[in-house]
Coordinates of C-alpha atoms in Angstrom, one line a residue:
Chain A
M495 CA -2.1 -27.8 27.0
K496 CA -4.6 -27.6 23.7
N497 CA -5.9 -30.5 21.9
K498 CA -4.7 -30.7 18.2
Y499 CA -7.4 -29.8 15.6
S500 CA -7.4 -32.5 13.0
I501 CA -9.7 -34.7 11.1
F502 CA -9.6 -37.0 14.0
S503 CA -10.6 -34.5 16.5
L504 CA -13.6 -33.5 14.3
I505 CA -14.6 -36.8 14.2
K506 CA -14.3 -37.8 17.8
N507 CA -16.2 -34.7 18.5
S508 CA -18.8 -35.5 16.0
F509 CA -20.2 -38.4 18.3
S510 CA -20.9 -35.7 20.6
F511 CA -22.8 -33.5 18.7
H512 CA -19.8 -31.0 18.9
E513 CA -20.6 -30.0 22.1
N514 CA -17.4 -30.9 24.1
W515 CA -15.1 -28.7 22.1
Q516 CA -12.3 -27.8 24.6
R517 CA -12.4 -23.9 24.9
A518 CA -10.1 -22.1 22.9
W519 CA -8.6 -19.8 25.3
R520 CA -9.4 -19.3 29.2
D521 CA -10.8 -16.2 30.5
P522 CA -8.5 -14.9 33.1
K523 CA -8.7 -12.5 35.7
P524 CA -5.9 -9.9 35.7
K525 CA -2.6 -11.2 37.7
P526 CA -1.6 -7.8 40.1
S527 CA 1.8 -8.0 38.0
Y528 CA 3.2 -8.9 34.6
D529 CA 6.6 -8.8 32.8
V530 CA 4.6 -7.4 29.6
V531 CA 1.3 -6.1 29.0
I532 CA 0.0 -5.7 25.3
I533 CA -2.9 -3.1 25.1
G534 CA -5.1 -4.3 22.3
G535 CA -6.5 -7.7 21.3
G536 CA -7.0 -7.6 17.9
G537 CA -5.0 -9.3 15.5
H538 CA -1.6 -7.2 15.9
G539 CA -1.5 -7.2 19.8
L540 CA -2.7 -11.3 19.8
A541 CA 0.3 -11.9 17.4
T542 CA 2.8 -9.8 19.5
A543 CA 1.9 -11.9 22.6
Y544 CA 2.1 -15.2 20.9
Y545 CA 5.6 -14.4 19.2
L546 CA 6.7 -12.8 22.8
A547 CA 5.8 -16.0 24.5
K548 CA 7.3 -18.6 21.4
E549 CA 10.3 -16.7 20.5
H550 CA 11.4 -14.8 23.3
S551 CA 10.5 -17.4 25.9
L552 CA 8.7 -14.7 28.3
K553 CA 6.0 -16.3 30.4
N554 CA 4.4 -13.5 32.4
I555 CA 2.4 -11.8 29.7
A556 CA -1.3 -10.2 29.3
V557 CA -3.2 -9.0 26.6
V558 CA -5.9 -6.4 27.8
E559 CA -8.8 -5.6 25.5
K560 CA -11.6 -3.2 26.1
G561 CA -14.0 -5.2 24.1
W562 CA -13.8 -8.6 22.9
I563 CA -10.7 -10.2 20.8
G564 CA -10.8 -9.0 17.0
G565 CA -13.8 -6.8 17.6
G566 CA -11.8 -3.6 16.3
N567 CA -10.5 -3.6 13.1
T568 CA -9.5 -7.0 13.1
G569 CA -13.1 -7.8 12.5
R570 CA -13.7 -4.8 10.0
N571 CA -11.2 -5.0 7.3
T572 CA -11.6 -6.2 3.8
T573 CA -9.1 -9.0 4.3
I574 CA -6.5 -8.1 1.5
I575 CA -3.1 -9.2 1.8
R576 CA -0.2 -8.3 -0.3
S577 CA 3.3 -7.1 0.0
N578 CA 3.8 -5.3 -3.7
Y579 CA 4.9 -2.0 -1.9
L580 CA 7.4 0.1 -3.5
W581 CA 9.8 1.3 -1.2
D582 CA 12.4 -1.2 0.3
A583 CA 11.7 -0.7 3.9
S584 CA 8.2 -1.4 3.1
A585 CA 8.9 -4.1 0.9
G586 CA 10.8 -5.8 3.6
L587 CA 8.2 -5.3 6.2
Y588 CA 5.0 -6.7 4.4
D589 CA 6.9 -9.4 2.4
H590 CA 7.9 -10.5 5.7
A591 CA 4.7 -10.6 6.8
L592 CA 3.4 -12.6 3.6
K593 CA 6.3 -15.3 4.2
I594 CA 4.5 -15.9 7.8
W595 CA 0.9 -16.2 6.4
E596 CA 2.3 -18.6 3.8
N597 CA 2.6 -21.4 6.8
L598 CA 0.3 -19.6 9.4
S599 CA -2.4 -22.2 9.2
Q600 CA -0.2 -24.9 10.1
E601 CA 1.8 -23.0 12.9
L602 CA -1.2 -22.4 14.7
N603 CA -3.1 -25.4 13.9
Y604 CA -5.8 -23.2 13.2
N605 CA -7.1 -22.5 9.6
V606 CA -7.1 -19.0 8.8
M607 CA -8.0 -19.8 5.1
F608 CA -5.4 -18.2 3.5
S609 CA -6.2 -18.1 -0.2
Q610 CA -3.4 -17.0 -2.4
R611 CA -6.0 -15.9 -5.1
G612 CA -3.7 -12.9 -6.4
V613 CA -4.2 -9.1 -6.1
M614 CA -4.5 -7.0 -9.2
N615 CA -3.9 -3.3 -9.2
L616 CA -5.7 -1.7 -12.1
A617 CA -4.0 1.4 -14.0
H618 CA -6.5 3.7 -15.9
N619 CA -4.0 6.0 -17.4
L620 CA -0.9 6.8 -18.7
H621 CA 0.3 8.0 -15.4
D622 CA -0.9 4.7 -13.5
V623 CA 0.7 2.8 -16.3
R624 CA 4.4 4.4 -15.6
E625 CA 3.7 4.3 -12.0
L626 CA 2.8 0.4 -11.8
K627 CA 5.1 -0.8 -14.0
R628 CA 7.9 1.0 -11.9
R629 CA 6.5 -0.5 -8.9
T630 CA 6.3 -4.2 -10.9
H631 CA 10.3 -3.7 -11.4
A632 CA 10.9 -2.1 -7.9
N633 CA 9.0 -5.3 -6.4
R634 CA 11.0 -7.8 -8.5
L635 CA 14.1 -6.2 -7.5
N636 CA 13.2 -6.9 -3.9
G637 CA 12.4 -10.2 -4.6
I638 CA 8.6 -10.2 -4.3
D639 CA 6.4 -11.4 -7.5
C640 CA 5.0 -9.1 -9.4
E641 CA 4.0 -9.1 -13.2
W642 CA 2.2 -6.6 -15.5
L643 CA -0.7 -7.4 -17.4
T644 CA -1.5 -5.8 -20.7
T645 CA -5.6 -5.2 -21.0
K646 CA -5.9 -8.3 -23.0
Q647 CA -4.6 -10.4 -20.2
V648 CA -6.3 -8.4 -17.7
K649 CA -9.7 -9.8 -19.4
E650 CA -8.3 -13.5 -19.6
F651 CA -7.4 -13.3 -15.7
C652 CA -10.5 -11.6 -14.5
P653 CA -13.2 -12.0 -17.4
I654 CA -16.0 -9.8 -15.5
I655 CA -13.9 -6.7 -15.8
N656 CA -15.4 -4.2 -18.3
C657 CA -12.1 -3.9 -20.7
S658 CA -14.1 -1.6 -23.0
A659 CA -12.0 1.6 -24.2
N660 CA -15.3 3.6 -24.0
I661 CA -15.9 3.5 -20.4
R662 CA -14.7 7.0 -18.5
Y663 CA -11.6 5.7 -17.1
P664 CA -10.5 2.8 -19.4
V665 CA -8.4 -0.3 -18.2
M666 CA -4.8 -0.2 -19.5
G667 CA -3.1 -2.8 -17.6
S668 CA -2.8 -3.8 -14.4
T669 CA -0.2 -5.2 -12.0
L670 CA -0.6 -8.8 -10.6
Q671 CA 0.9 -10.5 -7.3
R672 CA -0.1 -14.1 -7.5
R673 CA 1.4 -14.9 -3.8
A674 CA -1.0 -12.2 -2.6
G675 CA -4.8 -13.0 -1.7
T676 CA -7.0 -13.0 1.3
A677 CA -7.6 -14.9 4.7
R678 CA -10.3 -14.9 7.1
H679 CA -9.6 -12.1 9.7
D680 CA -11.7 -13.5 12.8
A681 CA -9.9 -16.8 12.2
V682 CA -6.2 -14.8 12.7
A683 CA -7.1 -13.5 15.9
W684 CA -8.6 -16.3 17.1
G685 CA -5.8 -18.5 15.9
Y686 CA -3.3 -16.4 17.8
A687 CA -5.2 -15.9 20.9
R688 CA -5.5 -20.1 20.8
G689 CA -1.6 -20.1 20.4
A690 CA -0.9 -17.2 23.0
D691 CA -3.2 -18.8 25.7
S692 CA -1.6 -22.3 25.3
M693 CA 1.8 -20.8 25.7
G694 CA 0.6 -19.0 29.1
V695 CA -0.6 -15.8 27.8
D696 CA -3.4 -14.2 29.7
I697 CA -6.2 -12.9 27.5
I698 CA -8.4 -10.3 29.7
Q699 CA -11.3 -9.3 27.6
N700 CA -13.6 -6.2 28.9
C701 CA -10.2 -4.7 30.3
E702 CA -10.1 -0.9 29.1
V703 CA -7.1 0.9 29.9
K704 CA -8.1 4.0 31.9
G705 CA -4.2 5.1 32.9
I706 CA -0.7 4.8 32.3
K707 CA 1.3 5.3 35.5
R708 CA 4.9 6.5 35.0
K709 CA 7.7 7.0 37.4
G710 CA 10.1 9.5 36.0
D711 CA 11.0 8.4 32.5
S712 CA 9.6 4.5 33.0
V713 CA 6.1 3.0 32.9
E714 CA 5.1 1.0 36.3
G715 CA 2.0 0.0 35.3
L716 CA -1.6 0.8 34.1
E717 CA -5.2 1.5 35.4
T718 CA -7.9 -0.5 34.2
T719 CA -11.5 -1.1 34.4
Q720 CA -10.3 -4.5 36.3
G721 CA -8.1 -2.9 38.5
F722 CA -4.4 -1.9 38.6
I723 CA -1.5 -4.0 36.7
K724 CA 1.9 -3.8 37.7
T725 CA 4.2 -4.0 34.4
S726 CA 7.7 -2.6 33.7
K727 CA 6.6 -3.0 29.6
I728 CA 3.8 -1.8 27.6
G729 CA 3.6 -2.6 24.2
V730 CA 0.3 -0.8 22.8
A731 CA -1.2 -1.9 19.7
A732 CA -4.6 0.0 19.9
S733 CA -5.2 1.4 16.2
G734 CA -7.3 4.0 16.2
H735 CA -7.0 4.7 19.6
S736 CA -3.4 4.8 19.7
S737 CA -3.4 8.8 20.7
I738 CA -5.6 8.2 23.5
I739 CA -3.5 5.7 25.2
A740 CA -0.6 7.7 24.1
N741 CA -1.8 10.7 25.9
M742 CA -2.4 8.8 29.3
A743 CA 1.3 8.5 29.4
G744 CA 2.2 12.1 28.1
L745 CA 3.1 11.7 24.8
K746 CA 1.8 13.0 21.1
L747 CA 1.7 10.8 18.0
P748 CA 1.7 12.0 14.4
I749 CA -1.6 10.3 14.0
E750 CA -5.0 11.1 13.1
S751 CA -8.0 8.9 13.6
K752 CA -10.6 8.8 10.5
P753 CA -13.5 6.2 9.5
L754 CA -12.7 3.8 6.7
Q755 CA -15.7 2.0 5.4
A756 CA -16.2 -1.3 3.8
L757 CA -19.7 -3.2 2.9
V758 CA -20.9 -6.5 1.6
S759 CA -23.3 -7.7 -1.0
E760 CA -26.0 -10.5 -0.5
P761 CA -24.3 -13.7 -1.5
I762 CA -23.7 -15.1 -5.1
K763 CA -22.0 -17.9 -6.6
P764 CA -18.6 -17.8 -7.5
I765 CA -17.6 -14.9 -9.6
I766 CA -14.4 -13.1 -9.2
N767 CA -11.5 -15.2 -8.4
T768 CA -8.9 -12.7 -7.4
V769 CA -8.7 -9.4 -5.9
V770 CA -9.2 -6.3 -7.8
M771 CA -7.9 -3.3 -6.6
S772 CA -8.1 0.5 -8.6
N773 CA -6.5 3.3 -6.8
A774 CA -7.5 6.1 -9.3
V775 CA -11.3 5.2 -9.2
H776 CA -11.0 3.8 -6.0
A777 CA -12.6 0.8 -6.0
Y778 CA -11.7 -2.8 -4.3
V779 CA -13.6 -6.0 -4.6
S780 CA -13.0 -9.6 -3.7
Q781 CA -15.4 -12.4 -3.2
S782 CA -15.7 -14.2 0.4
D783 CA -16.2 -18.1 0.7
K784 CA -19.6 -17.5 1.8
G785 CA -20.2 -15.6 -1.6
E786 CA -20.3 -12.3 -0.8
L787 CA -18.6 -9.4 -2.7
V788 CA -16.4 -7.7 -0.2
I789 CA -15.8 -4.1 -1.1
G790 CA -13.5 -1.5 0.3
A791 CA -14.4 1.8 0.3
G792 CA -12.3 4.9 1.5
T793 CA -11.6 6.9 4.5
D794 CA -13.7 10.2 5.7
S795 CA -11.5 13.5 5.4
Y796 CA -12.0 14.4 9.4
V797 CA -11.1 12.9 12.8
S798 CA -13.8 10.9 13.9
Y799 CA -14.4 7.9 16.5
T800 CA -17.7 7.0 15.6
Q801 CA -17.0 3.6 13.6
K802 CA -19.2 4.9 10.5
G803 CA -19.0 6.9 7.4
T804 CA -20.5 9.1 5.2
H805 CA -22.8 8.1 2.5
E806 CA -20.8 10.0 -0.3
I807 CA -17.8 7.8 0.2
V808 CA -19.9 4.9 -0.4
E809 CA -21.7 6.3 -3.6
G810 CA -18.2 7.0 -5.0
T811 CA -17.0 3.5 -4.5
L812 CA -20.1 1.8 -6.0
N813 CA -20.1 4.2 -9.0
A814 CA -16.5 2.9 -9.7
I815 CA -17.5 -0.7 -9.2
L816 CA -20.7 -0.4 -11.5
E817 CA -18.2 0.8 -13.9
L818 CA -15.8 -1.7 -14.1
Y819 CA -18.6 -4.2 -13.3
P820 CA -21.8 -3.7 -15.0
I821 CA -22.9 -7.3 -14.3
F822 CA -22.9 -6.2 -10.6
S823 CA -25.6 -3.3 -11.4
R824 CA -28.9 -5.3 -10.0
L825 CA -27.1 -6.6 -6.7
R826 CA -28.3 -5.6 -3.2
M827 CA -25.8 -4.7 -0.6
L828 CA -26.5 -6.1 2.7
R829 CA -24.3 -4.5 5.1
Q830 CA -22.0 -1.7 5.9
W831 CA -19.6 -0.7 8.4
G832 CA -16.9 1.6 9.4
G833 CA -13.6 0.9 11.6
V834 CA -11.4 4.0 12.7
V835 CA -8.0 3.5 11.4
D836 CA -5.0 5.4 12.6
I837 CA -3.3 7.5 9.8
C838 CA 0.3 8.5 9.7
P839 CA 1.4 11.5 7.9
D840 CA 3.4 9.3 5.2
A841 CA 0.8 6.3 5.5
S842 CA 3.3 4.1 6.8
P843 CA 3.3 2.5 10.5
I844 CA 5.4 3.2 13.6
I845 CA 6.7 -0.2 15.5
S846 CA 9.0 1.7 17.8
K847 CA 10.5 2.4 21.0
T848 CA 9.1 5.8 22.8
S849 CA 11.1 8.4 24.6
I850 CA 9.5 6.6 27.8
K851 CA 11.2 3.5 28.7
G852 CA 9.2 0.2 28.4
L853 CA 6.5 1.9 26.2
Y854 CA 6.4 0.7 22.8
F855 CA 3.9 1.6 20.0
N856 CA 2.7 -0.3 17.1
C857 CA 0.4 2.0 15.2
G858 CA -0.4 4.0 12.3
W859 CA -1.4 1.2 9.9
G860 CA -4.0 3.3 8.7
T861 CA -6.3 1.6 6.1
G862 CA -3.9 -1.4 5.7
G863 CA -2.8 -3.3 8.6
F864 CA -4.5 -6.5 8.3
K865 CA -2.2 -7.8 5.6
A866 CA 0.6 -7.3 8.0
T867 CA -0.8 -8.9 11.1
P868 CA 1.8 -12.0 11.4
G869 CA 5.0 -10.0 10.7
S870 CA 3.7 -6.8 12.5
G871 CA 3.5 -9.0 15.9
H872 CA 6.7 -10.7 15.1
L873 CA 8.6 -7.6 14.7
F874 CA 7.1 -5.9 17.9
A875 CA 7.6 -8.7 20.0
H876 CA 11.6 -8.4 18.9
T877 CA 11.5 -4.9 20.0
I878 CA 9.6 -5.2 23.1
A879 CA 11.8 -8.4 24.1
K880 CA 15.1 -6.9 23.0
D881 CA 14.5 -3.1 23.7
E882 CA 15.5 -2.5 19.8
P883 CA 13.9 -2.9 16.9
H884 CA 14.6 -5.8 14.1
A885 CA 16.2 -4.8 11.3
L886 CA 13.1 -4.9 9.3
N887 CA 11.2 -2.7 11.3
A888 CA 14.2 -0.1 12.0
A889 CA 12.8 2.3 9.6
F890 CA 9.3 2.5 11.4
N891 CA 10.7 4.4 14.1
I892 CA 8.9 7.2 15.7
N893 CA 11.8 9.7 15.2
R894 CA 11.3 9.4 11.5
F895 CA 9.0 12.6 12.0
V896 CA 11.5 14.6 13.5
S897 CA 14.9 13.1 11.3
G898 CA 12.6 13.4 8.0
N899 CA 13.5 10.0 6.7
L900 CA 9.8 9.2 6.0
V901 CA 8.7 6.2 4.2
D902 CA 6.1 7.9 2.1
E903 CA 3.9 5.2 0.6
H904 CA 1.1 7.4 -0.3
G905 CA 1.0 7.1 -3.7
A906 CA 3.7 4.4 -3.8
A907 CA 1.7 1.8 -2.3
A908 CA -0.7 2.6 -5.2
V909 CA -3.6 2.8 -3.1
A910 CA -5.5 5.6 -1.8
H911 CA -4.7 6.3 1.7
Chain B
M147 CA -23.5 12.6 7.9
F148 CA -24.0 15.7 9.5
I149 CA -25.1 19.5 8.6
I150 CA -22.5 22.1 9.2
K151 CA -23.4 25.7 9.9
C152 CA -21.4 28.0 7.9
P153 CA -21.4 31.4 9.7
Y154 CA -21.4 33.1 6.4
C155 CA -24.1 30.9 4.7
G156 CA -26.0 29.1 7.4
D157 CA -27.1 25.6 7.5
R158 CA -25.5 23.6 4.7
D159 CA -24.7 19.7 3.9
H160 CA -21.2 18.7 5.2
S161 CA -20.5 17.4 1.7
E162 CA -20.0 21.3 0.7
F163 CA -17.4 21.3 3.1
S164 CA -13.6 20.2 3.5
Y165 CA -11.4 19.5 6.6
G166 CA -8.9 21.4 7.6
G167 CA -7.4 19.6 10.5
E168 CA -7.1 20.8 14.1
A169 CA -7.4 24.2 14.8
H170 CA -5.2 26.8 16.4
I171 CA -1.7 25.5 15.6
V172 CA -0.2 28.5 15.2
R173 CA 2.8 28.7 12.7
P174 CA 6.2 29.8 14.3
K175 CA 6.9 33.2 14.3
Q176 CA 10.7 32.2 13.7
P177 CA 10.7 29.3 11.5
T178 CA 14.9 29.7 11.0
E179 CA 15.3 29.2 14.9
L180 CA 13.2 25.8 15.4
S181 CA 14.9 22.8 16.3
D182 CA 13.7 19.7 14.3
D183 CA 11.7 18.4 17.4
Q184 CA 9.6 21.5 17.4
W185 CA 9.3 21.3 13.3
A186 CA 8.0 17.6 14.1
E187 CA 5.7 19.1 16.8
Y188 CA 4.4 21.6 14.6
L189 CA 4.2 19.4 11.4
F190 CA 3.1 16.1 12.3
M191 CA 2.0 15.6 16.0
R192 CA -1.8 15.9 16.8
K193 CA -4.0 15.8 19.5
N194 CA -6.4 13.4 17.8
I195 CA -8.9 14.0 20.4
K196 CA -11.7 11.5 21.2
G197 CA -14.2 14.1 22.6
L198 CA -14.7 18.0 21.7
Q199 CA -12.0 19.1 19.3
Y200 CA -11.6 22.3 17.9
E201 CA -10.7 21.9 14.0
R202 CA -10.7 24.3 10.7
W203 CA -13.2 23.9 7.9
N204 CA -13.8 25.2 4.5
H205 CA -16.9 25.8 2.7
A206 CA -15.2 24.6 -0.4
H207 CA -18.2 24.5 -2.6
G208 CA -19.9 27.6 -1.1
C209 CA -18.9 30.6 0.0
R210 CA -14.8 29.2 0.1
R211 CA -14.4 30.8 3.4
W212 CA -12.4 29.2 6.3
F213 CA -13.9 28.9 9.6
N214 CA -13.2 27.0 13.1
M215 CA -15.8 24.5 14.6
G216 CA -16.1 22.6 18.0
R217 CA -17.0 18.9 17.1
D218 CA -17.6 16.0 19.3
T219 CA -15.4 13.2 17.7
S220 CA -17.1 10.4 19.4
N221 CA -20.4 11.3 17.9
D222 CA -20.0 14.1 15.2
K223 CA -22.0 16.2 17.2
I224 CA -21.1 20.0 16.3
H225 CA -21.1 22.1 19.6
S226 CA -20.0 25.4 18.1
V227 CA -19.0 27.2 15.0
Y228 CA -16.8 30.3 15.0
K229 CA -14.8 32.5 12.6
M230 CA -11.0 32.5 12.1
G231 CA -9.1 34.3 14.6
E232 CA -11.8 34.1 17.4
K233 CA -11.6 31.8 20.2
P234 CA -13.7 29.2 21.4
E235 CA -16.3 29.5 23.8
K236 CA -15.5 27.9 27.0

């Protein structure tokens, strides 16, 4: 059983100079067999294991991770959380996640630093205004909070935005979702890992999957760098590397993996109290609790697994940032990095069974998977445990690429994918 | 960032080029006879290889011609460049 984190445990441990904290999770060797094995120890995979153990009472679960937990896209995103998607299916999915975020720190007894500072989506032309107003109405019909702000209200809510009518892409208004915000990405992985571990889930790091063993149309187990693991159910939450795992099982996915970049500035005093996103000029910015500006750039156009991107993508984003926020012109950038994101043709995820019995995929989150972490894990756990999708992820099945029932969020989500 | 050798123009910065996806996906000869599964395979399913991938590129800000390229997607190293209609070197 895990010790509960509280003010008292903090005081108690301060007497021993914080050197005797209990390990947050074990470091086990793989057992010969498990009921369920999750491939991928990022937020989505760990959340899946957590909900499998908690809500479906499965006891014999492992998460295998080729590196260290939270070291992939969980540690590489810009931590934005929102649910203001246009289509009903997406609104249901992402708001399910947002509702879990709202109580996640209490549930996990781990501070995920969820901060509902609001997310703005700026409009820069008449088309943006119409699209974003339409989305505001669609969100409200789906019970999701969303407001339309005029240019004057934008200036009041976030004073550093350049609202001059003379800039190349003037700000003509904005949506605002007040329940949206950010969270601490590492803490989400660590909190779920600690919670899952306390219910007996084996989290096996430095364990790369090398092959999937099939018997006819069912899975039998997986070959890993730490030996063979027998299992009848495999849940794949491997983001950018999903196609590679699929290939091991003889499947093809409708996914392309591309580098997505982000960067942070040197830390400065609090200056931006919300998250501002702009699709038209492609500039996303928020400020971390350390004071760094966290800036999201775009994806490169080509398939690559390099975890880096090209310079002109960063340049384009910073051009837009500087036009919107002239005050940042002398700020220096500290770090830049890339993550490999798995993009579906309709920019919506896949949480689904496959044609192979016992093989489940949770992938295709593309550029926006972090926000969905708790909901994704919750619904994927349901899909694996019951061998059928939850009502909220039924639309996100893999057969939609055959039936044509796509959930096209390319433009609808009001972000560039 | 990498330099691409256009088969018509020679070495140019990759920012002059646009990516055209996986190469050698042949458009079905008899589209009306395809099942939904076959359409899905043609339209959406991709190998998405980590390693040597054959892909199409267009010299959009240059000669505007299409060509094929073999590139290792794990390190972005270019192995070969060849014209449309040609087969990759084995």
